[in-house]
């Protein structure tokens, strides 16, 4: 069993308080994770400038190369971790043990992180819109078109209050190191694994360990990260989004409420898009914010819901090591039961129908965990409460709504896949400010283009563009050759 | 970390037996006082009519207190508060101290001299080396209807000093937390710390202080941001309490910002005097064990399913408090805490409790603030 210490700017610190991680299916001890406190974070953050200093001592292109090397180590290496080592298979097993995700999904998420790390140069090129990284490093420089530009780092380190639900979110912070910004990571209680393994891979690839802190712990640790760091990315529910809305120091990632909209021009051929709908709901056990939780159409909604139910309603939980396992377990006691109670309450609304009911009970309780089987709801109206819900399992509501009202009724939407050839509606969708990522055409909500920013560009969050004036001779000396 | 022992050291058998005899005699005396028509308080005299036994005849020792039904904390909410004043003290000046009160009516208890007595006794446990006689104090914590301000001020005066006070209203803190107004919470905390910094910088020769763990941490950070420290500000001794103390927090404080300044954790409330801790050491894994000020108050660690049965040494149970003073009698008040039962030791030859934390069944509903 591994003992994972708190990492204070790379230095291990074994706390007297530890969280014991047990395998959700077997109860086998997997690790002991030291727990930090808010005070520890607040004291350490005083050394944050050092994190940026040690990273700025390395050329950003060289850092990007080291990060790519870290990607290989993360995917394939046996890495030093706490008081032991961890192979890729052990990583997947440990992550599965605490998050409940089937092991093959954990391995698939490793590929996502690997892809981002190994394509870091392209990622940064896309995120910075082709900026020479030395301009970020120095704070100013001359662009290829000969103009002086300045980008000022807003914080020497980025704080992250990470979630437990989907290991895929870690792709968001991976570009931070080559931008020479330190990392203050507060892992999700069920997912400490990726931050630790990534930090180990970074260190082995030559990224200074002093640039990264990891603070597992309770809510006070998350609060301390937000209050102590000048810039923090936080993941949470609607209450968290509301709390930090409009706070320039915090980039908040909440529920996705991702949707598929079928235009009136294509809805009669809905069967053509059934696979796309199933994938969007079911992939990664429906845990991600980019999983679809709503399918909207003006007609055929009952048939669509019935067909979706037919496809995913019969799916049963399988053991986490089974390569066919498609459902993640709820490993925190009582959560699945509470979620199902909420759904049952919503089913009492008129015009709301549970379409997967005939495939057996959705709540499956096991000795140490519980599962929720895929659930499809049909709603005759966009006004029902269930239409505005999303949960951490394959769950979607098929909503009957006239096309003309859809944009007004869908509410905040992280990913919208709008299947339509109607140019006027496409324009209206493009103009809709409550849609974050827009897919026009038959693209699953879960399909990621790594060269597109996800919920806000991290470069814009970490760096402020500002005016910067230099004498002509200095501009000439800085001009790119 | 040392291995916990679960059996009594034979050298302690004598002192433990003596302490027990003293407790039994004290319990008898206090029950006689509170249930005698000439001295007792209206509340207990009235309750006695409902009891299935006669306390004056049938309570002869501490164990006999188990004959009382479980104490209802609702009895402490609402008036008339004078029903708690013993007949013999009706003409004395009466204080009332409150606890809780974030929602609904707070629990209250009357006091005359108990808070002074408690803190005078506590004073005897403080080493003069770190709490110099005659030095001034800073009290950074809740005042208002709480006991703490007057008690700490008395402690300071008892030791020959003058006490400076900064108030923090815990009820407002808890409201801020429940509303999720974390920026306001931070601003309020900072407002309190700013006042403490001002007092510490004003040449008042302050050497000692009372504060809560979280405020102490914030004060240390604020001083360090100004290039100073708790020690450099002149503080040599701190007694801290009011919220949960963990071994890890104590280690963090000792290793990272106290820099040799003496700190003693305490556990207390309006009903009890102040439970002192056994010296906290790295060798003992920074374990914090509290001992009630027996015989004035008794802490028992009892089974979750049967509050009349103590758990074994080293085992976990709920904290049960019995208050035995002439001013106030509370047989078996179930605290909102749990912990492990600990063996007596030389200085305090009676049971202690370690690992004190919110009772797991209530913890989810409890908001722990900066106080």
PDB file of N, CA and C in Angstrom, chain B residues 236-298:
ATOM      1  N   UNK B 236       4.898  35.144  24.821  1.00  0.00           N
ATOM      2  CA  UNK B 236       5.682  33.993  25.292  1.00  0.00           C
ATOM      3  C   UNK B 236       4.799  32.798  25.644  1.00  0.00           C
ATOM      4  N   UNK B 237       3.523  33.070  25.970  1.00  0.00           N
ATOM      5  CA  UNK B 237       2.623  31.967  26.332  1.00  0.00           C
ATOM      6  C   UNK B 237       1.226  32.177  25.761  1.00  0.00           C
ATOM      7  N   UNK B 238       0.657  31.088  25.245  1.00  0.00           N
ATOM      8  CA  UNK B 238      -0.686  31.166  24.646  1.00  0.00           C
ATOM      9  C   UNK B 238      -1.528  30.051  25.226  1.00  0.00           C
ATOM     10  N   UNK B 239      -2.730  30.387  25.650  1.00  0.00           N
ATOM     11  CA  UNK B 239      -3.671  29.280  25.875  1.00  0.00           C
ATOM     12  C   UNK B 239      -4.765  29.414  24.838  1.00  0.00           C
ATOM     13  N   UNK B 240      -5.039  28.286  24.222  1.00  0.00           N
ATOM     14  CA  UNK B 240      -5.902  28.310  23.054  1.00  0.00           C
ATOM     15  C   UNK B 240      -7.037  27.313  23.242  1.00  0.00           C
ATOM     16  N   UNK B 241      -8.151  27.597  22.632  1.00  0.00           N
ATOM     17  CA  UNK B 241      -9.302  26.705  22.744  1.00  0.00           C
ATOM     18  C   UNK B 241     -10.467  27.295  21.992  1.00  0.00           C
ATOM     19  N   UNK B 242     -11.615  26.721  22.217  1.00  0.00           N
ATOM     20  CA  UNK B 242     -12.817  27.260  21.573  1.00  0.00           C
ATOM     21  C   UNK B 242     -13.260  26.443  20.389  1.00  0.00           C
ATOM     22  N   UNK B 243     -12.322  25.914  19.628  1.00  0.00           N
ATOM     23  CA  UNK B 243     -12.694  25.002  18.531  1.00  0.00           C
ATOM     24  C   UNK B 243     -11.797  23.775  18.603  1.00  0.00           C
ATOM     25  N   UNK B 244     -12.138  22.802  17.769  1.00  0.00           N
ATOM     26  CA  UNK B 244     -11.445  21.514  17.767  1.00  0.00           C
ATOM     27  C   UNK B 244      -9.932  21.682  17.552  1.00  0.00           C
ATOM     28  N   UNK B 245      -9.160  21.007  18.372  1.00  0.00           N
ATOM     29  CA  UNK B 245      -7.704  20.961  18.223  1.00  0.00           C
ATOM     30  C   UNK B 245      -7.330  19.610  17.646  1.00  0.00           C
ATOM     31  N   UNK B 246      -6.569  19.587  16.591  1.00  0.00           N
ATOM     32  CA  UNK B 246      -6.121  18.292  16.104  1.00  0.00           C
ATOM     33  C   UNK B 246      -4.618  18.173  16.341  1.00  0.00           C
ATOM     34  N   UNK B 247      -4.132  16.931  16.470  1.00  0.00           N
ATOM     35  CA  UNK B 247      -2.683  16.754  16.613  1.00  0.00           C
ATOM     36  C   UNK B 247      -1.926  17.379  15.431  1.00  0.00           C
ATOM     37  N   UNK B 248      -2.459  17.213  14.225  1.00  0.00           N
ATOM     38  CA  UNK B 248      -1.760  17.753  13.063  1.00  0.00           C
ATOM     39  C   UNK B 248      -1.676  19.271  13.139  1.00  0.00           C
ATOM     40  N   UNK B 249      -2.768  19.906  13.549  1.00  0.00           N
ATOM     41  CA  UNK B 249      -2.734  21.372  13.625  1.00  0.00           C
ATOM     42  C   UNK B 249      -1.722  21.822  14.677  1.00  0.00           C
ATOM     43  N   UNK B 250      -1.697  21.088  15.805  1.00  0.00           N
ATOM     44  CA  UNK B 250      -0.776  21.443  16.885  1.00  0.00           C
ATOM     45  C   UNK B 250       0.669  21.287  16.424  1.00  0.00           C
ATOM     46  N   UNK B 251       0.920  20.204  15.702  1.00  0.00           N
ATOM     47  CA  UNK B 251       2.266  19.993  15.152  1.00  0.00           C
ATOM     48  C   UNK B 251       2.631  21.132  14.192  1.00  0.00           C
ATOM     49  N   UNK B 252       1.674  21.452  13.311  1.00  0.00           N
ATOM     50  CA  UNK B 252       1.889  22.519  12.325  1.00  0.00           C
ATOM     51  C   UNK B 252       2.231  23.832  13.051  1.00  0.00           C
ATOM     52  N   UNK B 253       1.473  24.151  14.091  1.00  0.00           N
ATOM     53  CA  UNK B 253       1.713  25.395  14.827  1.00  0.00           C
ATOM     54  C   UNK B 253       3.089  25.366  15.485  1.00  0.00           C
ATOM     55  N   UNK B 254       3.398  24.251  16.140  1.00  0.00           N
ATOM     56  CA  UNK B 254       4.667  24.176  16.868  1.00  0.00           C
ATOM     57  C   UNK B 254       5.854  24.193  15.918  1.00  0.00           C
ATOM     58  N   UNK B 255       5.722  23.480  14.805  1.00  0.00           N
ATOM     59  CA  UNK B 255       6.858  23.382  13.883  1.00  0.00           C
ATOM     60  C   UNK B 255       7.044  24.646  13.047  1.00  0.00           C
ATOM     61  N   UNK B 256       5.927  25.329  12.751  1.00  0.00           N
ATOM     62  CA  UNK B 256       6.055  26.328  11.692  1.00  0.00           C
ATOM     63  C   UNK B 256       5.839  27.773  12.098  1.00  0.00           C
ATOM     64  N   UNK B 257       5.162  28.029  13.206  1.00  0.00           N
ATOM     65  CA  UNK B 257       5.056  29.456  13.507  1.00  0.00           C
ATOM     66  C   UNK B 257       5.135  29.828  14.983  1.00  0.00           C
ATOM     67  N   UNK B 258       5.162  28.866  15.879  1.00  0.00           N
ATOM     68  CA  UNK B 258       5.247  29.256  17.282  1.00  0.00           C
ATOM     69  C   UNK B 258       6.694  29.515  17.719  1.00  0.00           C
ATOM     70  N   UNK B 259       7.617  28.824  17.069  1.00  0.00           N
ATOM     71  CA  UNK B 259       9.036  29.090  17.295  1.00  0.00           C
ATOM     72  C   UNK B 259       9.377  29.140  18.789  1.00  0.00           C
ATOM     73  N   UNK B 260       8.926  28.143  19.508  1.00  0.00           N
ATOM     74  CA  UNK B 260       9.276  28.045  20.935  1.00  0.00           C
ATOM     75  C   UNK B 260       8.296  28.732  21.869  1.00  0.00           C
ATOM     76  N   UNK B 261       7.353  29.493  21.334  1.00  0.00           N
ATOM     77  CA  UNK B 261       6.334  30.106  22.195  1.00  0.00           C
ATOM     78  C   UNK B 261       5.472  28.975  22.757  1.00  0.00           C
ATOM     79  N   UNK B 262       5.202  29.025  24.066  1.00  0.00           N
ATOM     80  CA  UNK B 262       4.453  27.944  24.716  1.00  0.00           C
ATOM     81  C   UNK B 262       2.968  28.055  24.368  1.00  0.00           C
ATOM     82  N   UNK B 263       2.372  26.923  23.993  1.00  0.00           N
ATOM     83  CA  UNK B 263       0.930  26.936  23.746  1.00  0.00           C
ATOM     84  C   UNK B 263       0.297  25.732  24.427  1.00  0.00           C
ATOM     85  N   UNK B 264      -0.776  25.973  25.131  1.00  0.00           N
ATOM     86  CA  UNK B 264      -1.484  24.853  25.742  1.00  0.00           C
ATOM     87  C   UNK B 264      -2.902  24.763  25.197  1.00  0.00           C
ATOM     88  N   UNK B 265      -3.242  23.627  24.604  1.00  0.00           N
ATOM     89  CA  UNK B 265      -4.627  23.452  24.138  1.00  0.00           C
ATOM     90  C   UNK B 265      -5.561  23.241  25.324  1.00  0.00           C
ATOM     91  N   UNK B 266      -6.777  23.737  25.210  1.00  0.00           N
ATOM     92  CA  UNK B 266      -7.769  23.520  26.256  1.00  0.00           C
ATOM     93  C   UNK B 266      -9.100  23.137  25.629  1.00  0.00           C
ATOM     94  N   UNK B 267      -9.939  22.568  26.470  1.00  0.00           N
ATOM     95  CA  UNK B 267     -11.264  22.143  26.022  1.00  0.00           C
ATOM     96  C   UNK B 267     -12.222  22.595  27.115  1.00  0.00           C
ATOM     97  N   UNK B 268     -13.147  23.439  26.762  1.00  0.00           N
ATOM     98  CA  UNK B 268     -14.042  23.912  27.810  1.00  0.00           C
ATOM     99  C   UNK B 268     -15.307  24.475  27.215  1.00  0.00           C
ATOM    100  N   UNK B 269     -16.219  24.784  28.075  1.00  0.00           N
ATOM    101  CA  UNK B 269     -17.451  25.414  27.627  1.00  0.00           C
ATOM    102  C   UNK B 269     -18.126  26.070  28.817  1.00  0.00           C
ATOM    103  N   UNK B 270     -19.301  26.591  28.549  1.00  0.00           N
ATOM    104  CA  UNK B 270     -19.991  27.356  29.570  1.00  0.00           C
ATOM    105  C   UNK B 270     -20.385  26.496  30.773  1.00  0.00           C
ATOM    106  N   UNK B 271     -20.598  25.207  30.562  1.00  0.00           N
ATOM    107  CA  UNK B 271     -21.030  24.340  31.660  1.00  0.00           C
ATOM    108  C   UNK B 271     -19.868  23.823  32.493  1.00  0.00           C
ATOM    109  N   UNK B 272     -18.728  23.630  31.816  1.00  0.00           N
ATOM    110  CA  UNK B 272     -17.591  23.027  32.489  1.00  0.00           C
ATOM    111  C   UNK B 272     -16.611  24.146  32.813  1.00  0.00           C
ATOM    112  N   UNK B 273     -15.706  23.877  33.729  1.00  0.00           N
ATOM    113  CA  UNK B 273     -14.554  24.770  33.828  1.00  0.00           C
ATOM    114  C   UNK B 273     -13.702  24.533  32.596  1.00  0.00           C
ATOM    115  N   UNK B 274     -12.436  24.573  32.787  1.00  0.00           N
ATOM    116  CA  UNK B 274     -11.534  24.414  31.664  1.00  0.00           C
ATOM    117  C   UNK B 274     -10.804  23.084  31.808  1.00  0.00           C
ATOM    118  N   UNK B 275     -10.942  22.214  30.814  1.00  0.00           N
ATOM    119  CA  UNK B 275     -10.192  20.965  30.848  1.00  0.00           C
ATOM    120  C   UNK B 275      -8.803  21.243  30.294  1.00  0.00           C
ATOM    121  N   UNK B 276      -7.785  20.890  31.085  1.00  0.00           N
ATOM    122  CA  UNK B 276      -6.406  21.140  30.657  1.00  0.00           C
ATOM    123  C   UNK B 276      -5.893  19.938  29.892  1.00  0.00           C
ATOM    124  N   UNK B 277      -4.858  20.172  29.104  1.00  0.00           N
ATOM    125  CA  UNK B 277      -4.291  19.051  28.352  1.00  0.00           C
ATOM    126  C   UNK B 277      -3.010  18.578  29.012  1.00  0.00           C
ATOM    127  N   UNK B 278      -2.774  17.304  28.844  1.00  0.00           N
ATOM    128  CA  UNK B 278      -1.486  16.719  29.198  1.00  0.00           C
ATOM    129  C   UNK B 278      -0.465  17.389  28.264  1.00  0.00           C
ATOM    130  N   UNK B 279       0.769  17.611  28.672  1.00  0.00           N
ATOM    131  CA  UNK B 279       1.716  18.259  27.748  1.00  0.00           C
ATOM    132  C   UNK B 279       1.760  17.541  26.393  1.00  0.00           C
ATOM    133  N   UNK B 280       1.704  18.336  25.337  1.00  0.00           N
ATOM    134  CA  UNK B 280       1.647  17.781  23.973  1.00  0.00           C
ATOM    135  C   UNK B 280       3.070  17.707  23.445  1.00  0.00           C
ATOM    136  N   UNK B 281       3.478  16.502  23.014  1.00  0.00           N
ATOM    137  CA  UNK B 281       4.871  16.344  22.579  1.00  0.00           C
ATOM    138  C   UNK B 281       4.942  15.614  21.246  1.00  0.00           C
ATOM    139  N   UNK B 282       6.011  15.890  20.478  1.00  0.00           N
ATOM    140  CA  UNK B 282       6.199  15.143  19.228  1.00  0.00           C
ATOM    141  C   UNK B 282       6.308  13.646  19.495  1.00  0.00           C
ATOM    142  N   UNK B 283       6.967  13.283  20.609  1.00  0.00           N
ATOM    143  CA  UNK B 283       7.180  11.861  20.901  1.00  0.00           C
ATOM    144  C   UNK B 283       5.848  11.134  21.051  1.00  0.00           C
ATOM    145  N   UNK B 284       4.838  11.844  21.467  1.00  0.00           N
ATOM    146  CA  UNK B 284       3.520  11.239  21.671  1.00  0.00           C
ATOM    147  C   UNK B 284       2.619  11.486  20.460  1.00  0.00           C
ATOM    148  N   UNK B 285       3.235  11.835  19.324  1.00  0.00           N
ATOM    149  CA  UNK B 285       2.448  12.068  18.106  1.00  0.00           C
ATOM    150  C   UNK B 285       1.527  13.269  18.231  1.00  0.00           C
ATOM    151  N   UNK B 286       1.907  14.219  19.072  1.00  0.00           N
ATOM    152  CA  UNK B 286       1.107  15.446  19.294  1.00  0.00           C
ATOM    153  C   UNK B 286      -0.312  15.120  19.764  1.00  0.00           C
ATOM    154  N   UNK B 287      -0.425  13.972  20.414  1.00  0.00           N
ATOM    155  CA  UNK B 287      -1.741  13.587  20.920  1.00  0.00           C
ATOM    156  C   UNK B 287      -2.206  14.577  21.994  1.00  0.00           C
ATOM    157  N   UNK B 288      -3.486  14.944  21.922  1.00  0.00           N
ATOM    158  CA  UNK B 288      -4.025  15.926  22.869  1.00  0.00           C
ATOM    159  C   UNK B 288      -5.049  15.229  23.761  1.00  0.00           C
ATOM    160  N   UNK B 289      -4.718  15.158  25.051  1.00  0.00           N
ATOM    161  CA  UNK B 289      -5.609  14.515  26.010  1.00  0.00           C
ATOM    162  C   UNK B 289      -6.033  15.540  27.051  1.00  0.00           C
ATOM    163  N   UNK B 290      -7.341  15.640  27.237  1.00  0.00           N
ATOM    164  CA  UNK B 290      -7.869  16.632  28.183  1.00  0.00           C
ATOM    165  C   UNK B 290      -8.345  15.955  29.469  1.00  0.00           C
ATOM    166  N   UNK B 291      -8.189  16.701  30.557  1.00  0.00           N
ATOM    167  CA  UNK B 291      -8.662  16.235  31.864  1.00  0.00           C
ATOM    168  C   UNK B 291      -9.547  17.312  32.478  1.00  0.00           C
ATOM    169  N   UNK B 292     -10.762  16.932  32.833  1.00  0.00           N
ATOM    170  CA  UNK B 292     -11.708  17.895  33.414  1.00  0.00           C
ATOM    171  C   UNK B 292     -11.217  18.351  34.787  1.00  0.00           C
ATOM    172  N   UNK B 293     -11.671  19.528  35.222  1.00  0.00           N
ATOM    173  CA  UNK B 293     -11.248  20.034  36.537  1.00  0.00           C
ATOM    174  C   UNK B 293     -12.016  19.348  37.655  1.00  0.00           C
ATOM    175  N   UNK B 294     -11.769  18.077  37.847  1.00  0.00           N
ATOM    176  CA  UNK B 294     -12.446  17.302  38.889  1.00  0.00           C
ATOM    177  C   UNK B 294     -12.102  17.842  40.274  1.00  0.00           C
ATOM    178  N   UNK B 295     -13.001  17.882  41.221  1.00  0.00           N
ATOM    179  CA  UNK B 295     -14.350  17.300  41.160  1.00  0.00           C
ATOM    180  C   UNK B 295     -15.418  18.302  40.708  1.00  0.00           C
ATOM    181  N   UNK B 296     -14.997  19.522  40.300  1.00  0.00           N
ATOM    182  CA  UNK B 296     -16.013  20.522  39.918  1.00  0.00           C
ATOM    183  C   UNK B 296     -16.734  20.114  38.637  1.00  0.00           C
ATOM    184  N   UNK B 297     -16.050  19.361  37.799  1.00  0.00           N
ATOM    185  CA  UNK B 297     -16.686  18.846  36.582  1.00  0.00           C
ATOM    186  C   UNK B 297     -16.052  17.501  36.262  1.00  0.00           C
ATOM    187  N   UNK B 298     -16.834  16.634  35.635  1.00  0.00           N
ATOM    188  CA  UNK B 298     -16.355  15.284  35.324  1.00  0.00           C
ATOM    189  C   UNK B 298     -16.658  14.996  33.858  1.00  0.00           C
TER     190      UNK B 298
END
